[in-house]
Short mmCIF file of C-alpha atoms in Angstrom, two decimals:
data_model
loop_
_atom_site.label_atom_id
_atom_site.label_comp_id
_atom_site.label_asym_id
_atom_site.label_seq_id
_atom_site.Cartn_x
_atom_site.Cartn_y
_atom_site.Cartn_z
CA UNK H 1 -10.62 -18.79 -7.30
CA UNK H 2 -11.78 -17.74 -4.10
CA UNK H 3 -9.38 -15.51 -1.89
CA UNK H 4 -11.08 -14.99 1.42
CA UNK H 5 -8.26 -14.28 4.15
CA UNK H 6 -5.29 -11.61 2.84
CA UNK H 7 -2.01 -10.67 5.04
CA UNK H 8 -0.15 -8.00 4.26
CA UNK H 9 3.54 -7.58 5.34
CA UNK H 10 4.65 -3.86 5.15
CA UNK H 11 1.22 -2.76 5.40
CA UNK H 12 2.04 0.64 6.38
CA UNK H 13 3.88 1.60 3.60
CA UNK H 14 2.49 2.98 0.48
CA UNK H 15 1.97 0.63 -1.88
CA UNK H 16 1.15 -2.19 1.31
CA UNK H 17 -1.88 0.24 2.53
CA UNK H 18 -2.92 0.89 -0.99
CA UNK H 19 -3.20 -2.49 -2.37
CA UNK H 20 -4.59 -3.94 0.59
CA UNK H 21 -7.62 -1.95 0.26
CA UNK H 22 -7.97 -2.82 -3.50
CA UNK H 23 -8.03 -6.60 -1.62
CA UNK H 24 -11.09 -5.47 0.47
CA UNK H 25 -13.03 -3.31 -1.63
CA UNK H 26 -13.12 -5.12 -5.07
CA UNK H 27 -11.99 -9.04 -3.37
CA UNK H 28 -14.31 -8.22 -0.36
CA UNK H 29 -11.60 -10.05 1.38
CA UNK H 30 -10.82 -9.98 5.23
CA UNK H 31 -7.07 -8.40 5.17
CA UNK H 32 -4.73 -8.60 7.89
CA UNK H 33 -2.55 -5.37 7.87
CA UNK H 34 0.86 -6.44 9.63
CA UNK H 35 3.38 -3.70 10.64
CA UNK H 36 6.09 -3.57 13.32
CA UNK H 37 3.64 -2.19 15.84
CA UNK H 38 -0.06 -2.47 15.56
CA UNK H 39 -0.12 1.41 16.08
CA UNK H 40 1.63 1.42 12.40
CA UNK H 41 -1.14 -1.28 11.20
CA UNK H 42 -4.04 0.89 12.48
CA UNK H 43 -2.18 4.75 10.50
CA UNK H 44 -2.22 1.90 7.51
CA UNK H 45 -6.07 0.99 7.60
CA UNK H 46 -6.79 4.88 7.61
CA UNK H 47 -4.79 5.46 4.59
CA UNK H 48 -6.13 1.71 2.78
CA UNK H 49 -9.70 3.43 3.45
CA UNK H 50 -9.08 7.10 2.54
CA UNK H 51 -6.98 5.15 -0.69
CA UNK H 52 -10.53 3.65 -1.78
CA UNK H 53 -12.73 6.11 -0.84
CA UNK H 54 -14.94 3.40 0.82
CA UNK H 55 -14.92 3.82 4.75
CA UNK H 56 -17.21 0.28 4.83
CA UNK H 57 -13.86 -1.44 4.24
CA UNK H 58 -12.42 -0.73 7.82
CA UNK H 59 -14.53 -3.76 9.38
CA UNK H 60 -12.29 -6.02 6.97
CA UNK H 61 -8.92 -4.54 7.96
CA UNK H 62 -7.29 -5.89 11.27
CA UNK H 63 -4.41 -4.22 12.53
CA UNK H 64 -1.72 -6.88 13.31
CA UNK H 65 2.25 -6.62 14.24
CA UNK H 66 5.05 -8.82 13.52
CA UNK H 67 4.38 -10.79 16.87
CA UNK H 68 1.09 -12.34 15.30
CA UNK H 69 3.08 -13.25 12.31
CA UNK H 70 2.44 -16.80 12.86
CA UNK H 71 -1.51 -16.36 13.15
CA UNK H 72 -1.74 -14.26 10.13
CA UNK H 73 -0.17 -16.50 7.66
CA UNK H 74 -1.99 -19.69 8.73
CA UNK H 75 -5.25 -18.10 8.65
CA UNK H 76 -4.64 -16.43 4.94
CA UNK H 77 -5.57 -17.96 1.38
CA UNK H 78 -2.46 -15.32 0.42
CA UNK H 79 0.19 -13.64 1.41
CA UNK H 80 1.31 -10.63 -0.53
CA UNK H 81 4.61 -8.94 0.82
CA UNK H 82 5.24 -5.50 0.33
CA UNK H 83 8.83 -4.78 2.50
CA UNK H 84 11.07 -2.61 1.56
CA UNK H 85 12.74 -2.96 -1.84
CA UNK H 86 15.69 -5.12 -0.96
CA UNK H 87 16.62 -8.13 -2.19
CA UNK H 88 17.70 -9.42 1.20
CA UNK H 89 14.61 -8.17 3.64
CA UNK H 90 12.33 -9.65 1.01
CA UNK H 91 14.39 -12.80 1.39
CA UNK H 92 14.14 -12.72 5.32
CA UNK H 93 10.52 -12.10 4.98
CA UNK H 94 9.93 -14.85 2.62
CA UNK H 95 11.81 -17.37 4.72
CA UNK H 96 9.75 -16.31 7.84
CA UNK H 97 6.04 -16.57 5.55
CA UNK H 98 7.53 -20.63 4.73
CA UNK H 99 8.19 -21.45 8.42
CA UNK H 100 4.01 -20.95 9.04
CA UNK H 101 3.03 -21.60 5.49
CA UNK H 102 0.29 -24.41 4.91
CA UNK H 103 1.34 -26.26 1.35
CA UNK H 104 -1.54 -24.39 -0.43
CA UNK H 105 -0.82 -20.71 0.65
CA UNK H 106 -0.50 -18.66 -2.19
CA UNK H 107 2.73 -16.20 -1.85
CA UNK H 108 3.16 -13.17 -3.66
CA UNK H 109 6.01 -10.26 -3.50
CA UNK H 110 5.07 -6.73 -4.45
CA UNK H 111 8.18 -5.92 -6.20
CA UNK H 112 8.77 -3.35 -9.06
CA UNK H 113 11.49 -5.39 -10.83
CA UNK H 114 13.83 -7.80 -8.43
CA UNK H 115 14.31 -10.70 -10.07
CA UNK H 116 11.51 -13.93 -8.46
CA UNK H 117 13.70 -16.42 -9.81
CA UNK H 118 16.13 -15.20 -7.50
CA UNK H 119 14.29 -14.52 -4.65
CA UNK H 120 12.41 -17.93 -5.11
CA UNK H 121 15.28 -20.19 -3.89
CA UNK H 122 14.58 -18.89 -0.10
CA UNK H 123 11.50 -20.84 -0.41
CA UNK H 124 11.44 -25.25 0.04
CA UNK H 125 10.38 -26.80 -2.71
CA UNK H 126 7.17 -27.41 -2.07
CA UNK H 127 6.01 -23.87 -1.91
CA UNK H 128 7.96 -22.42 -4.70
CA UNK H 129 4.95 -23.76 -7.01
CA UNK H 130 2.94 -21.04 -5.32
CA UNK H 131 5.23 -18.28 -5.68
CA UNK H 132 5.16 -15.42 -8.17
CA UNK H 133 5.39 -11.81 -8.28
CA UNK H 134 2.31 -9.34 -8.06
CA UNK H 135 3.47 -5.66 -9.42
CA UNK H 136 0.63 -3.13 -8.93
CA UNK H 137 1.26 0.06 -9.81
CA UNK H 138 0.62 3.50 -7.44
CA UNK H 139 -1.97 4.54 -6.74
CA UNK H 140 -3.79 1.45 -8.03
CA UNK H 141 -7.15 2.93 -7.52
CA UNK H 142 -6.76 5.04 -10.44
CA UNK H 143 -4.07 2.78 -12.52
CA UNK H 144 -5.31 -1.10 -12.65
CA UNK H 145 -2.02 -1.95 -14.38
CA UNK H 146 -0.96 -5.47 -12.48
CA UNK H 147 1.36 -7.27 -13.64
CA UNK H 148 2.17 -11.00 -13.09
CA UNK H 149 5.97 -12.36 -12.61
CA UNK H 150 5.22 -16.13 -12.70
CA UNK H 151 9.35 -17.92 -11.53
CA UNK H 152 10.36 -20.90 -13.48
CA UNK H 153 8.62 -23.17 -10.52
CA UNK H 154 5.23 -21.44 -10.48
CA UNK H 155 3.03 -23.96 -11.62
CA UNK H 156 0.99 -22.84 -15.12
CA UNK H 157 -2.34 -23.34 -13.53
CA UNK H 158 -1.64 -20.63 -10.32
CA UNK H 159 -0.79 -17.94 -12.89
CA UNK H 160 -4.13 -18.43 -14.41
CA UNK H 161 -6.17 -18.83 -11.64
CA UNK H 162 -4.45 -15.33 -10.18
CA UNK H 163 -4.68 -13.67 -13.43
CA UNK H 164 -8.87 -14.36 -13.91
CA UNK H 165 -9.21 -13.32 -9.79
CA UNK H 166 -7.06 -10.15 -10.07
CA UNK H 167 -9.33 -9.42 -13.54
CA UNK H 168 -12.81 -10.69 -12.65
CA UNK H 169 -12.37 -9.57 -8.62
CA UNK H 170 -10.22 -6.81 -8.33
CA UNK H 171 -10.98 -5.47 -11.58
CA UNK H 172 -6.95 -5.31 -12.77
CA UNK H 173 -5.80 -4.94 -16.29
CA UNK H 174 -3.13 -7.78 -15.88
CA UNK H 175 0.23 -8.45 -17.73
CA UNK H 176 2.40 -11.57 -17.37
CA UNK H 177 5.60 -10.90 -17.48
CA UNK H 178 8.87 -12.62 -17.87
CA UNK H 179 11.29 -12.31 -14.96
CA UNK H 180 13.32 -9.52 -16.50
CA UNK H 181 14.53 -6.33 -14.56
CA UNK H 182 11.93 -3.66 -14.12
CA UNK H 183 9.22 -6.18 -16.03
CA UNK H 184 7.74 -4.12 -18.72
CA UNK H 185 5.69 -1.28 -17.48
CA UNK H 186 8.53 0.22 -15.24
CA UNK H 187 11.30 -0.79 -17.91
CA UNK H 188 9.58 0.98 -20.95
CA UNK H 189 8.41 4.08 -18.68
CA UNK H 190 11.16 4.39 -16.66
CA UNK H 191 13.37 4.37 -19.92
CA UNK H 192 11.40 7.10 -21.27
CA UNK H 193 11.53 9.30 -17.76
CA UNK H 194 15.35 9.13 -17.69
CA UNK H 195 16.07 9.62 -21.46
CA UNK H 196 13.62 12.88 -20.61
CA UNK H 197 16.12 13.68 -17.77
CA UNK H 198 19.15 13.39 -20.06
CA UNK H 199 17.59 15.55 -22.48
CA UNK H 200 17.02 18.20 -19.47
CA UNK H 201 20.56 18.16 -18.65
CA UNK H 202 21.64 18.43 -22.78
CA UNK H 203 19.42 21.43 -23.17
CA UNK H 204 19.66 23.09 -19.58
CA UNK H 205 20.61 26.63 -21.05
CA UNK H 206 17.48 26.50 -23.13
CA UNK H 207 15.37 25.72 -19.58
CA UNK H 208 16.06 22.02 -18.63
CA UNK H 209 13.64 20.42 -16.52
CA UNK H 210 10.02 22.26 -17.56
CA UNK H 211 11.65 22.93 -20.75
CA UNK H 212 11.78 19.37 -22.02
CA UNK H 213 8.30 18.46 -19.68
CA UNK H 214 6.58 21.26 -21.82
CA UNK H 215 7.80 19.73 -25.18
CA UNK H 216 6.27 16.26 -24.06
CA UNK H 217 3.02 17.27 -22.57
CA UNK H 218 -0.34 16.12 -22.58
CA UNK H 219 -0.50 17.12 -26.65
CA UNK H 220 2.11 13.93 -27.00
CA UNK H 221 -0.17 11.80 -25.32
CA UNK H 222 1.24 11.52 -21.93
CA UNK H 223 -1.73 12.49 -18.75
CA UNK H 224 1.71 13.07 -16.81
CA UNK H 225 4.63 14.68 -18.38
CA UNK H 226 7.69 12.61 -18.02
CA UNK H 227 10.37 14.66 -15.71
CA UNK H 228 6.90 15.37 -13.28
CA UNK H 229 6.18 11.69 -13.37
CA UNK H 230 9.35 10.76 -11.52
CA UNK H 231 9.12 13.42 -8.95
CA UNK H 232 5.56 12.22 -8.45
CA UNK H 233 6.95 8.53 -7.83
CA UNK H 234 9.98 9.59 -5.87
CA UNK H 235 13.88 9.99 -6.92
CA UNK H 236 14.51 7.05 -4.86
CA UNK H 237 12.42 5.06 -5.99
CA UNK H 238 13.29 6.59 -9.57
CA UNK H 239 17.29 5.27 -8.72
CA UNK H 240 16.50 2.10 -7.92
CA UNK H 241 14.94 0.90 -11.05
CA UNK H 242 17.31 2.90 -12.91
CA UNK H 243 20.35 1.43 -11.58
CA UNK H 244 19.18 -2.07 -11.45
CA UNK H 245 18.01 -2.05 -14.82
CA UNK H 246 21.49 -1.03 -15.72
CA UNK H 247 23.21 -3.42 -13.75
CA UNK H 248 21.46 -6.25 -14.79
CA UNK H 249 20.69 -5.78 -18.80
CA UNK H 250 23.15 -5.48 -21.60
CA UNK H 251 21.02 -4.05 -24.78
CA UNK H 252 21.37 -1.75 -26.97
CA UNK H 253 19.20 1.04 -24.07
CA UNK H 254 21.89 -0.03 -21.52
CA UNK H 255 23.70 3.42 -21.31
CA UNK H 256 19.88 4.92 -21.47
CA UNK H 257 19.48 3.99 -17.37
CA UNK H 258 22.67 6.00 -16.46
CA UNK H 259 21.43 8.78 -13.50
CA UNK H 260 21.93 11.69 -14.50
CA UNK H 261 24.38 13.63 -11.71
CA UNK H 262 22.03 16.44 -11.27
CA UNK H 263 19.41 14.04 -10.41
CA UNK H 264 21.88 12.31 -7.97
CA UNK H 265 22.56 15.37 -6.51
CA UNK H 266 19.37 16.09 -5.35
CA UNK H 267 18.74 12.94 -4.00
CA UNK H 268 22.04 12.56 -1.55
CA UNK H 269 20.48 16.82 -0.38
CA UNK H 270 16.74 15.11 0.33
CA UNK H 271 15.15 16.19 -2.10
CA UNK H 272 13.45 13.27 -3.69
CA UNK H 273 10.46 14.53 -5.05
CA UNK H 274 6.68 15.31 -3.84
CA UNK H 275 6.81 13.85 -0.87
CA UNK H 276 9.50 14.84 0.08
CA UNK H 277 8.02 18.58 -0.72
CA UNK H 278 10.96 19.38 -2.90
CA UNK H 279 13.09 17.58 -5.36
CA UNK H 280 12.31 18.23 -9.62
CA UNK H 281 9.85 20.75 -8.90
CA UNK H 282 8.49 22.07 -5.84
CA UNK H 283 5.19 24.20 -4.40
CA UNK H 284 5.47 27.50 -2.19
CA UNK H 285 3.23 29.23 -0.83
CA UNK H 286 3.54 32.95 -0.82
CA UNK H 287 1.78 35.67 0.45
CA UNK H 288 -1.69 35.58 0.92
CA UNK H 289 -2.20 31.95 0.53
CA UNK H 290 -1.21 32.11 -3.37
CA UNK H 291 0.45 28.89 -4.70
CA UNK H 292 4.01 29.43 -6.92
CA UNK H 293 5.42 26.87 -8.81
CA UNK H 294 9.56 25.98 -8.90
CA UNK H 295 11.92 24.26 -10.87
CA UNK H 296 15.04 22.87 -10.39
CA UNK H 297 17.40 25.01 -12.58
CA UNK H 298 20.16 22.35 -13.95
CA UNK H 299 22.30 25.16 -14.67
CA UNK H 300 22.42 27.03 -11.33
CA UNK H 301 21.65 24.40 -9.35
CA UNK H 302 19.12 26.88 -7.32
CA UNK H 303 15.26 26.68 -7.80
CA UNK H 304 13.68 29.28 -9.87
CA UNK H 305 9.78 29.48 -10.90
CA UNK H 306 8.38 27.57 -13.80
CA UNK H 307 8.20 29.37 -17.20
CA UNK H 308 5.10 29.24 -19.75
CA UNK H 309 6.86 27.86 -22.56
CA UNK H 310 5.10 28.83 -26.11
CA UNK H 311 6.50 26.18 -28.99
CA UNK H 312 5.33 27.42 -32.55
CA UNK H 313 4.97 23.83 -33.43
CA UNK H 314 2.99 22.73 -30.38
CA UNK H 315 0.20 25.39 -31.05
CA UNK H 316 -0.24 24.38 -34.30
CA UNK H 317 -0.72 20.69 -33.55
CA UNK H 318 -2.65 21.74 -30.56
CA UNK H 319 -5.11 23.73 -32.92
CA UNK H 320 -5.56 20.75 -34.88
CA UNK H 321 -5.91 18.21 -32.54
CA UNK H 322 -9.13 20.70 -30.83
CA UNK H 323 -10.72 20.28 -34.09
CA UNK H 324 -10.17 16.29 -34.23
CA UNK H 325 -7.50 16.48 -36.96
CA UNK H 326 -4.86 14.18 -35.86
CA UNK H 327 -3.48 13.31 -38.70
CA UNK H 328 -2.83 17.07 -39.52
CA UNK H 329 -1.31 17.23 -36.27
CA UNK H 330 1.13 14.81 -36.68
CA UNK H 331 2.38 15.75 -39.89
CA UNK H 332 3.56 18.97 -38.49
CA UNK H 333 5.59 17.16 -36.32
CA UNK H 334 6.93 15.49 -38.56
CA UNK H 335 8.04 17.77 -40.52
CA UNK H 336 9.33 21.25 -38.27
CA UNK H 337 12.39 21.96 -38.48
CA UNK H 338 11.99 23.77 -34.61
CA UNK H 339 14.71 22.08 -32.42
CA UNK H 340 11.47 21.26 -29.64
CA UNK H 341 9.58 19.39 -32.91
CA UNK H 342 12.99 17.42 -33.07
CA UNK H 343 13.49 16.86 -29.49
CA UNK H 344 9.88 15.39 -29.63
CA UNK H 345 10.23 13.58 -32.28
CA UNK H 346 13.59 11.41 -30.88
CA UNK H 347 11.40 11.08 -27.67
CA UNK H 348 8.79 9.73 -29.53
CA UNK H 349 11.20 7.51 -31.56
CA UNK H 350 13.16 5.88 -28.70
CA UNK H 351 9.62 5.30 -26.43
CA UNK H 352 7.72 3.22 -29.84
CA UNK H 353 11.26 1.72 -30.92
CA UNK H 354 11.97 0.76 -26.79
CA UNK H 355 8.41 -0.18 -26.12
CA UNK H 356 8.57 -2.78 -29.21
CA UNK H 357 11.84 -4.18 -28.49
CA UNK H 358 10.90 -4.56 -24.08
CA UNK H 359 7.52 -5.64 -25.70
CA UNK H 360 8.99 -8.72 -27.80
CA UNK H 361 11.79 -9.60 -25.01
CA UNK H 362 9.85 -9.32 -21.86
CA UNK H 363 6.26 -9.87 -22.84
CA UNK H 364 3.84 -12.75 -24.26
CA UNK H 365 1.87 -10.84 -26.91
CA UNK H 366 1.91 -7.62 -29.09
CA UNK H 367 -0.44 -5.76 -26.63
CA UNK H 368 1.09 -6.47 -23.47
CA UNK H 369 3.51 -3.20 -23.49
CA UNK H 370 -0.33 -1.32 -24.46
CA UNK H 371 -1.59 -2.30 -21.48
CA UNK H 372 1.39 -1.48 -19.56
CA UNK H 373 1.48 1.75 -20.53
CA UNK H 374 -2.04 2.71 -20.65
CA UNK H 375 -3.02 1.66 -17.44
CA UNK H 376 0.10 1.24 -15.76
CA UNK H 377 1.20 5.33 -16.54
CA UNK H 378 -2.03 6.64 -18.49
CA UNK H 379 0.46 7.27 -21.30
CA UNK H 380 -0.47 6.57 -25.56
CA UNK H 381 0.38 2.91 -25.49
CA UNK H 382 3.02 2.40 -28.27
CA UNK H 383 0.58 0.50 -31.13
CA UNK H 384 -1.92 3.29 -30.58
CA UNK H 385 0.78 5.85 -31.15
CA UNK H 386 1.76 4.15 -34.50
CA UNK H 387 -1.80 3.91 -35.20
CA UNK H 388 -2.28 7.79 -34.62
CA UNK H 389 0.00 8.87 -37.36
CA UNK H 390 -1.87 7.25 -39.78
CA UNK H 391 0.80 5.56 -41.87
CA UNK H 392 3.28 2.86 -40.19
CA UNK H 393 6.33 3.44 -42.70
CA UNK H 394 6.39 7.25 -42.22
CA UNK H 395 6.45 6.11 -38.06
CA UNK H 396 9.30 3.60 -39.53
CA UNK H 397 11.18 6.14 -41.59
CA UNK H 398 10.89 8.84 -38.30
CA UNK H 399 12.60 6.37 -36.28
CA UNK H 400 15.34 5.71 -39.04
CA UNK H 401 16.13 9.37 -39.40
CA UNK H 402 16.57 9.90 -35.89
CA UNK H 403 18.00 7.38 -33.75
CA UNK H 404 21.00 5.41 -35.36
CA UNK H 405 20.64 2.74 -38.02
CA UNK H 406 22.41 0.31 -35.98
CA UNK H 407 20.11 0.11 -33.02
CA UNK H 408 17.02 -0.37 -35.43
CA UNK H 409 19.37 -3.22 -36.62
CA UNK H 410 20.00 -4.84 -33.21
CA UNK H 411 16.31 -4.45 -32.35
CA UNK H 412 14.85 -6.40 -35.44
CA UNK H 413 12.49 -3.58 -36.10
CA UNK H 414 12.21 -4.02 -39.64
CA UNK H 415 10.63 -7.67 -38.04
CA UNK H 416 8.73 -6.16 -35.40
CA UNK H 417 7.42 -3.38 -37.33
CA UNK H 418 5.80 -6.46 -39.46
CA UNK H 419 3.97 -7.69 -36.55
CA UNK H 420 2.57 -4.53 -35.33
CA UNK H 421 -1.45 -4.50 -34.85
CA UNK H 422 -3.95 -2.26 -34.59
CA UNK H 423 -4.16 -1.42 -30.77
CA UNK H 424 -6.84 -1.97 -28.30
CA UNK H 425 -6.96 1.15 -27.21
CA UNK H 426 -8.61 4.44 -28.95
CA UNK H 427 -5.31 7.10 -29.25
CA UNK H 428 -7.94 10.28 -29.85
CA UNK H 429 -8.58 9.27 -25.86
CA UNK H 430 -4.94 9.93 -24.76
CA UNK H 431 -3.77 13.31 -27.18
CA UNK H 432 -4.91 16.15 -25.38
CA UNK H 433 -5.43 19.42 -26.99
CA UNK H 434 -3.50 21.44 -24.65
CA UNK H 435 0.25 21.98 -23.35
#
C-alpha cells in the first residue's frame, strides 16, 4: 500500500502533532496539519518535528485550517482524525470528512477506546468499508504500540493492507483489536494503574501514592511505575477510560475502574498531572536552582516530599536480579510474608490473571496483550512474566491464593492457563535491578 497524501484533523493537539510526524518521517508522506487557525497548524508542525527529532520533515507538513477542509480531504490517500475525545465531535467530524470523501479514501479515528461500530453509522454506506480505528499510543516515537479497531463493515482486505503499511512503513508493532472499550492495551494498563490507585488509598497511613509506586517499580518489570504512569498521561485522560470502561463492561474487573475520590478530587482542583505541573506528584524548585520532589498525601490531602522507601524484600530480589538470578528473585516474592511482598504479589496476580482474560476476549492471538504491553507501556508483557518465574503452576497457585477462587472461575483460567506460550519477548530485558 502506498499512502502518499495524509490530513490530519486536530493536528495541534498531542497525539494529532505526534502521529503526524510518525506519517512523514517513517511514511515519507506529504501531511496536511488542519487546526482551527493555520497559526495552530504551524505551533503543530514545530512540535510534529521537535516529536521526531528530524527537522527535514517540515517541507512535508502544510499548515491548513478548517476553511481548506474540503481541499485537504480530496487531495489525501487518508484521513486520520484526532478531535477531541467525544463521541459526538468525532461524529461531526466524520460526517464533514464523508461530504468531500472520494469512495477510496481511507478514514481512520485516533481514539483510545470509543466504540467504531458506533461511531461508524455517521458514515454512508459506501465508505464505512474504509473505516476503522488507528490507536497509537503517546509518545509514539518511543512506544510503536498501534493498534487496529477494524468495525463490522471494514472490509478484511483494508485491515491488512493498513496493518503491513503501519509495520513495513511506519515501523509499528500493530494489534487488531476487537471493538471493545479501551481495546486491549489501555484496558489491561489502565486496569492495573487504577487497582494501583485503590491500593494507595487502602494503605494511605503507610504512605499512599509513592508508597505503593515504590513496591511496583522497575524491579517488577514496569520502565514506569504505575501511579507515575497516569500522572504522566493526564488524570483526565486517566477518567475517561476509566469511566467508560466501567460504563460499558460487565466482568468480573467491573468494580476495578471505579475512580478513586481522591483522584477525583484533584482533578475538579486542576491538578491533572504533568502537564498540568501538579496533580499525583509534582516538581519544585527551591533555592538555588535545586529540584524537590512531592507527593500527594491521601491522608492530608496537602503535598508533602517523596520518601526513599527501603522494602527488606525488594533488596533482596534486587541483589539477585544484579547477579542474573531471576528465578531466586522471584521465589522470595513468593514467599515473604512482608505486607509490600503481598501487596506485590496481588498486583502481580490481578495484571497476568486481567491481561489473560482482556487477552482471550478482546484479542486474536495469545501474544496480542504482549505486544500491547511491551510496546504500548514498556511494561513485562504478561506471558513473559509467567515465563520469568520459571514454573507456570506456582504463577497458577499465586493467583489462587490471592485473588478469590471465584473470579479464576469466571475467567476460565484453569483453560487459559493451558494455552499459555512461551512469549516473544526476553523478560531479563524488562526486570530492572533497582527500585
Amino acid at each position: 500500500m502506498e499512502i502518499k497524501k495524509v490530513t490530519i484533523l486536530g493536528a495541534n493537539g498531542t497525539m494529532g502533532s505526534n502521529v503526524a510526524g510518525i506519517f512523514a518521517s517513517f511514511g515519507n508522506a506529504h501531511v496536511y496539519m488542519v487546526s482551527r487557525t493555520k497559526e495552530k497548524s504551524e505551533e503543530a508542525i514545530e512540535k510534529a518535528v521537535k516529536s521526531v527529532r528530524a527537522d527535514a520533515i517540515r517541507a512535508k507538513l502544510e499548515a491548513k485550517d478548517y476553511s481548506e477542509l474540503e481541499e485537504c480531504i480530496r487531495e489525501a490517500d487518508l484521513v486520520f482524525e484526532s478531535v477531541a475525545e467525544d463521541r459526538k465531535i468525532k461524529e461531526q467530524f466524520l460526517s464533514q470528512i464523508a461530504a468531500y470523501a472520494s469512495k477510496n479514501l481511507i478514514i481512520c479515528s485516533g481514539t483510545s477506546g470509543l466504540s467504531i461500530d458506533d461511531m461508524v453509522k455517521v458514515l454512508p454506506d459506501e465508505l464505512k468499508r474504509n473505516y476503522l480505528g488507528m490507536h497509537f499510543f503517546n509518545p509514539p516515537y518511543n512506544l510503536t504500540l498501534c493498534e487496529l479497531i477494524p468495525s463490522e463493515y471494514t472490509e478484511q482486505s483494508l485491515v491488512k493492507k493498513i496493518k503491513e503499511y503501519a509495520t513495513e512503513k511506519l515501523f509499528r508493532t500493530v494489534v487488531v483489536s476487537k471493538d471493545k472499550p479501551a481495546f486491549i492495551g489501555n484496558r489491561i494498563g489502565f486496569q492495573f494503574i487504577n487497582l494501583a490507585l485503590k491500593y494507595a488509598e487502602k494503605y494511605q497511613h503507610e504512605g499512599g501514592i509513592d508508597y505503593i509506586d515504590a513496591i511496583m517499580g522497575p524491579f517488577t518489570g514496569r520502565n514506569m511505575a504505575p501511579i507515575r504512569t497516569a500522572d504522566f498521561v493526564g488524570l483526565d485522560i486517566h477518567k475517561a477510560i476509566v469511566d467508560n470502561v466501567y460504563q460499558n463492561t460487565n466482568d468480573y474487573a467491573k468494580e476495578h475502574f471505579v475512580l478513586p475520590g481522591y483522584v477525583e478530587k484533584l482533578i475538579k482542583e486542576g491538578k491533572i498531572g504533568k502537564k498540568a505541573g501538579e496533580g499525583l506528584y509534582k516538581t519544585a524548585i527551591e533555592d538555588e536552582g535545586k529540584k524537590s520532589f512531592y507527593v500527594y498525601d491521601i491522608e492530608t490531602g496537602k503535598y508533602r516530599k517523596t520518601k526513599n522507601y527501603k522494602f527488606e524484600f525488594i533488596n533482596k530480589m534486587v541483589a539477585h536480579e544484579k547477579e542474573g538470578r531471576y528465578k531466586e528473585a522471584l521465589e522470595l516474592l513468593l514467599t515473604s510474608s512482608e505486607q509490600s511482598a503481598e501487596i506485590c504479589r496481588t498486583l502481580l496476580a490481578e495484571y497476568i490473571m486481567y491481561s489473560l482474560y482482556v487477552n482471550k476476549e478482546v484479542g486474536y492471538t495469545i501474544h496480542d496483550a504482549d505486544d500491547a504491553m511491551a510496546t504500548g507501556f514498556s511494561w513485562i508483557p504478561p506471558l513473559a512474566l509467567v515465563e520469568s518465574f520459571d514454573d507456570k503452576e506456582a504463577v497458577a497457585d499465586m493467583i489462587k491464593e490471592t485473588l478469590p477462587k471465584k473470579e479464576w472461575k469466571e475467567c476460565g483460567m484453569d483453560e487459559l492457563f493451558k494455552s499459555v506460550e512461551k512469549s516473544q519477548y526476553n523478560y531479563k530485558k524488562f526486570l530492572k535491578a533497582k527500585y
